[in-house]
């Protein structure tokens, strides 16, 4: 399986998990959510494996069509095939990313609904405190979604750059190093922003 396909999905699958876990007050619910996450992850991996197998089959079938062609004709056919294959890979990666985003959105919606029901039964918290808590959930979700989208786009930029012809090992290594730096910065920014949001929430909660 291609790491370029698997890595973004794994990151997206678990990047927002801490937020979801903190929004669940029942151990049974949390366990159920974890099992569902794992099942969904296995489904995505299976889809990626099937896509990879289909790619290899298409490549094998294409190679068989080159027999008897001139060197120039083979080169043109190869260039056309690689361009088509790269576009299909890019489309598939985005489909996987969007599928994961939809899954996370559905989970968030369920978490919000469950929390609203629990807060409605809470007689100790004021309405302002409840509203603040719900706003906190929404902020966490949006921050996680934004972070995941940025990671995905940086990965796409790297893969686009690596698809360019005639790259030597040094150039490829430089591109990967640049990607590592960018994603590390994104992670640090996300962690800093999350900490600031938590501190703001804490101050607001104390004020209420």
Short mmCIF file of C-alpha atoms in Angstrom, two decimals:
data_model
loop_
_atom_site.label_atom_id
_atom_site.label_comp_id
_atom_site.label_asym_id
_atom_site.label_seq_id
_atom_site.Cartn_x
_atom_site.Cartn_y
_atom_site.Cartn_z
CA UNK A 1 0.00 0.00 0.00
CA UNK A 2 1.22 3.48 -0.77
CA UNK A 3 2.23 5.51 2.26
CA UNK A 4 1.17 8.65 0.41
CA UNK A 5 -2.42 7.42 0.61
CA UNK A 6 -2.40 5.88 4.05
CA UNK A 7 -0.64 8.61 6.04
CA UNK A 8 -3.10 11.48 5.47
CA UNK A 9 -6.05 9.25 6.33
CA UNK A 10 -4.48 7.99 9.55
CA UNK A 11 -3.69 11.56 10.61
CA UNK A 12 -7.19 12.75 9.85
CA UNK A 13 -8.79 9.75 11.52
CA UNK A 14 -7.24 10.37 14.94
CA UNK A 15 -6.25 14.06 14.98
CA UNK A 16 -9.58 15.15 16.49
CA UNK A 17 -9.98 12.09 18.71
CA UNK A 18 -8.99 13.81 22.01
CA UNK A 19 -11.76 16.36 21.57
CA UNK A 20 -14.33 13.69 20.89
CA UNK A 21 -13.19 11.66 23.87
CA UNK A 22 -13.47 14.63 26.22
CA UNK A 23 -17.00 15.30 25.02
CA UNK A 24 -18.14 11.83 26.10
CA UNK A 25 -19.05 11.49 29.76
CA UNK A 26 -20.02 7.82 29.60
CA UNK A 27 -17.36 5.12 29.45
CA UNK A 28 -19.76 2.90 27.52
CA UNK A 29 -20.37 5.61 24.93
CA UNK A 30 -16.63 6.29 24.62
CA UNK A 31 -15.92 2.58 24.07
CA UNK A 32 -18.67 2.38 21.47
CA UNK A 33 -17.22 5.40 19.68
CA UNK A 34 -13.74 3.88 19.71
CA UNK A 35 -15.03 0.65 18.19
CA UNK A 36 -16.86 2.60 15.51
CA UNK A 37 -13.72 4.62 14.74
CA UNK A 38 -11.69 1.45 14.34
CA UNK A 39 -14.31 -0.13 12.10
CA UNK A 40 -14.40 2.97 9.94
CA UNK A 41 -10.60 3.04 9.80
CA UNK A 42 -10.54 -0.59 8.64
CA UNK A 43 -13.10 0.28 5.98
CA UNK A 44 -10.93 3.11 4.66
CA UNK A 45 -7.83 0.91 4.62
CA UNK A 46 -9.73 -1.76 2.70
CA UNK A 47 -10.84 0.83 0.15
CA UNK A 48 -7.24 2.01 -0.25
CA UNK A 49 -6.00 -1.54 -0.71
CA UNK A 50 -8.65 -2.19 -3.35
CA UNK A 51 -7.74 1.05 -5.11
CA UNK A 52 -4.06 0.11 -5.06
CA UNK A 53 -4.85 -3.32 -6.52
CA UNK A 54 -6.93 -1.73 -9.28
CA UNK A 55 -4.02 0.61 -10.05
CA UNK A 56 -1.58 -2.26 -10.37
CA UNK A 57 -3.98 -4.16 -12.61
CA UNK A 58 -4.49 -1.12 -14.85
CA UNK A 59 -0.74 -0.59 -15.06
CA UNK A 60 -0.14 -4.23 -15.98
CA UNK A 61 -2.81 -4.08 -18.68
CA UNK A 62 -1.37 -0.85 -20.03
CA UNK A 63 2.17 -2.24 -20.20
CA UNK A 64 0.90 -5.13 -22.30
CA UNK A 65 -0.32 -2.64 -24.92
CA UNK A 66 3.20 -1.28 -25.50
CA UNK A 67 4.49 -4.39 -27.18
CA UNK A 68 5.53 -3.77 -30.77
CA UNK A 69 5.38 0.02 -30.53
CA UNK A 70 8.28 2.29 -31.39
CA UNK A 71 10.36 3.91 -28.66
CA UNK A 72 8.78 7.28 -29.39
CA UNK A 73 5.24 5.87 -29.33
CA UNK A 74 5.92 4.05 -26.06
CA UNK A 75 7.28 7.23 -24.47
CA UNK A 76 4.21 9.23 -25.48
CA UNK A 77 1.86 6.51 -24.28
CA UNK A 78 3.70 6.23 -20.96
CA UNK A 79 3.57 9.99 -20.40
CA UNK A 80 -0.17 10.04 -21.11
CA UNK A 81 -0.81 7.05 -18.84
CA UNK A 82 1.21 8.50 -15.95
CA UNK A 83 -0.62 11.81 -16.20
CA UNK A 84 -3.97 10.03 -16.09
CA UNK A 85 -2.86 7.83 -13.20
CA UNK A 86 -1.61 10.83 -11.20
CA UNK A 87 -4.96 12.60 -11.67
CA UNK A 88 -6.85 9.49 -10.53
CA UNK A 89 -4.65 9.15 -7.44
CA UNK A 90 -5.21 12.79 -6.55
CA UNK A 91 -8.97 12.41 -6.97
CA UNK A 92 -9.02 9.28 -4.81
CA UNK A 93 -7.01 10.90 -2.01
CA UNK A 94 -9.41 13.83 -1.90
CA UNK A 95 -12.38 11.47 -1.84
CA UNK A 96 -10.87 9.69 1.17
CA UNK A 97 -10.24 13.02 2.89
CA UNK A 98 -13.81 14.18 2.28
CA UNK A 99 -15.20 10.87 3.46
CA UNK A 100 -13.27 11.23 6.71
CA UNK A 101 -14.43 14.83 7.11
CA UNK A 102 -18.04 13.72 6.67
CA UNK A 103 -17.53 11.00 9.28
CA UNK A 104 -16.07 13.47 11.77
CA UNK A 105 -18.90 15.93 11.09
CA UNK A 106 -21.47 13.23 11.81
CA UNK A 107 -19.68 12.29 15.04
CA UNK A 108 -19.57 15.91 16.11
CA UNK A 109 -23.27 16.37 15.42
CA UNK A 110 -24.07 13.31 17.54
CA UNK A 111 -21.80 14.53 20.35
CA UNK A 112 -23.50 17.93 20.34
CA UNK A 113 -26.94 16.33 20.44
CA UNK A 114 -25.96 14.02 23.31
CA UNK A 115 -24.38 16.85 25.27
CA UNK A 116 -27.40 19.13 24.84
CA UNK A 117 -29.61 16.39 26.24
CA UNK A 118 -27.32 15.91 29.24
CA UNK A 119 -27.02 19.62 29.92
CA UNK A 120 -30.79 19.98 29.76
CA UNK A 121 -30.97 17.63 32.76
CA UNK A 122 -28.23 19.47 34.64
CA UNK A 123 -29.80 21.67 37.32
CA UNK A 124 -26.52 22.96 38.76
CA UNK A 125 -25.17 24.78 35.69
CA UNK A 126 -26.60 28.11 34.58
CA UNK A 127 -27.79 28.67 31.02
CA UNK A 128 -24.74 30.85 30.37
CA UNK A 129 -22.44 28.08 31.59
CA UNK A 130 -24.18 25.58 29.36
CA UNK A 131 -23.91 27.90 26.36
CA UNK A 132 -20.21 28.41 27.07
CA UNK A 133 -19.62 24.66 27.21
CA UNK A 134 -21.44 24.09 23.92
CA UNK A 135 -19.45 26.88 22.31
CA UNK A 136 -16.29 25.18 23.54
CA UNK A 137 -17.27 21.95 21.76
CA UNK A 138 -17.91 23.83 18.53
CA UNK A 139 -14.60 25.69 18.75
CA UNK A 140 -12.68 22.45 19.32
CA UNK A 141 -14.35 20.80 16.36
CA UNK A 142 -13.71 23.71 13.99
CA UNK A 143 -10.07 24.01 15.09
CA UNK A 144 -9.50 20.29 14.55
CA UNK A 145 -11.18 20.41 11.14
CA UNK A 146 -9.07 23.37 10.06
CA UNK A 147 -5.90 21.63 11.21
CA UNK A 148 -6.76 18.41 9.36
CA UNK A 149 -7.51 20.33 6.16
CA UNK A 150 -4.18 22.14 6.33
CA UNK A 151 -2.31 18.86 6.86
CA UNK A 152 -4.06 17.34 3.87
CA UNK A 153 -3.26 20.27 1.59
CA UNK A 154 0.40 20.25 2.61
CA UNK A 155 0.56 16.53 1.81
CA UNK A 156 -1.00 17.19 -1.58
CA UNK A 157 1.56 19.90 -2.32
CA UNK A 158 4.35 17.45 -1.50
CA UNK A 159 2.92 14.71 -3.71
CA UNK A 160 2.42 17.15 -6.59
CA UNK A 161 6.03 18.25 -6.26
CA UNK A 162 7.29 14.66 -6.13
CA UNK A 163 5.37 13.88 -9.33
CA UNK A 164 7.55 16.26 -11.31
CA UNK A 165 9.89 14.43 -13.71
CA UNK A 166 13.66 14.16 -13.38
CA UNK A 167 13.88 14.77 -9.62
CA UNK A 168 17.11 13.49 -8.15
CA UNK A 169 17.47 12.06 -4.63
CA UNK A 170 18.73 15.33 -3.18
CA UNK A 171 15.78 17.29 -4.56
CA UNK A 172 13.31 14.71 -3.30
CA UNK A 173 14.93 14.72 0.14
CA UNK A 174 14.75 18.53 0.23
CA UNK A 175 11.04 18.46 -0.62
CA UNK A 176 10.33 15.93 2.13
CA UNK A 177 12.35 17.94 4.63
CA UNK A 178 10.42 21.09 3.74
CA UNK A 179 7.17 19.18 4.21
CA UNK A 180 8.28 17.91 7.63
CA UNK A 181 9.10 21.46 8.73
CA UNK A 182 5.77 22.83 7.52
CA UNK A 183 3.71 20.12 9.20
CA UNK A 184 5.67 20.53 12.44
CA UNK A 185 4.90 24.26 12.38
CA UNK A 186 1.23 23.51 11.72
CA UNK A 187 1.17 21.13 14.67
CA UNK A 188 2.80 23.68 16.97
CA UNK A 189 0.36 26.37 15.83
CA UNK A 190 -2.58 24.05 16.40
CA UNK A 191 -1.40 23.11 19.88
CA UNK A 192 -0.80 26.75 20.79
CA UNK A 193 -4.20 27.79 19.48
CA UNK A 194 -5.89 24.94 21.35
CA UNK A 195 -4.15 25.92 24.59
CA UNK A 196 -5.20 29.55 24.15
CA UNK A 197 -8.80 28.52 23.48
CA UNK A 198 -8.82 26.33 26.59
CA UNK A 199 -7.42 29.16 28.69
CA UNK A 200 -10.07 31.53 27.33
CA UNK A 201 -12.76 28.99 28.14
CA UNK A 202 -11.39 28.51 31.66
CA UNK A 203 -11.41 32.25 32.35
CA UNK A 204 -14.92 32.61 31.01
CA UNK A 205 -16.13 29.67 33.07
CA UNK A 206 -14.60 31.14 36.24
CA UNK A 207 -16.17 34.51 35.51
CA UNK A 208 -19.58 32.91 35.29
#
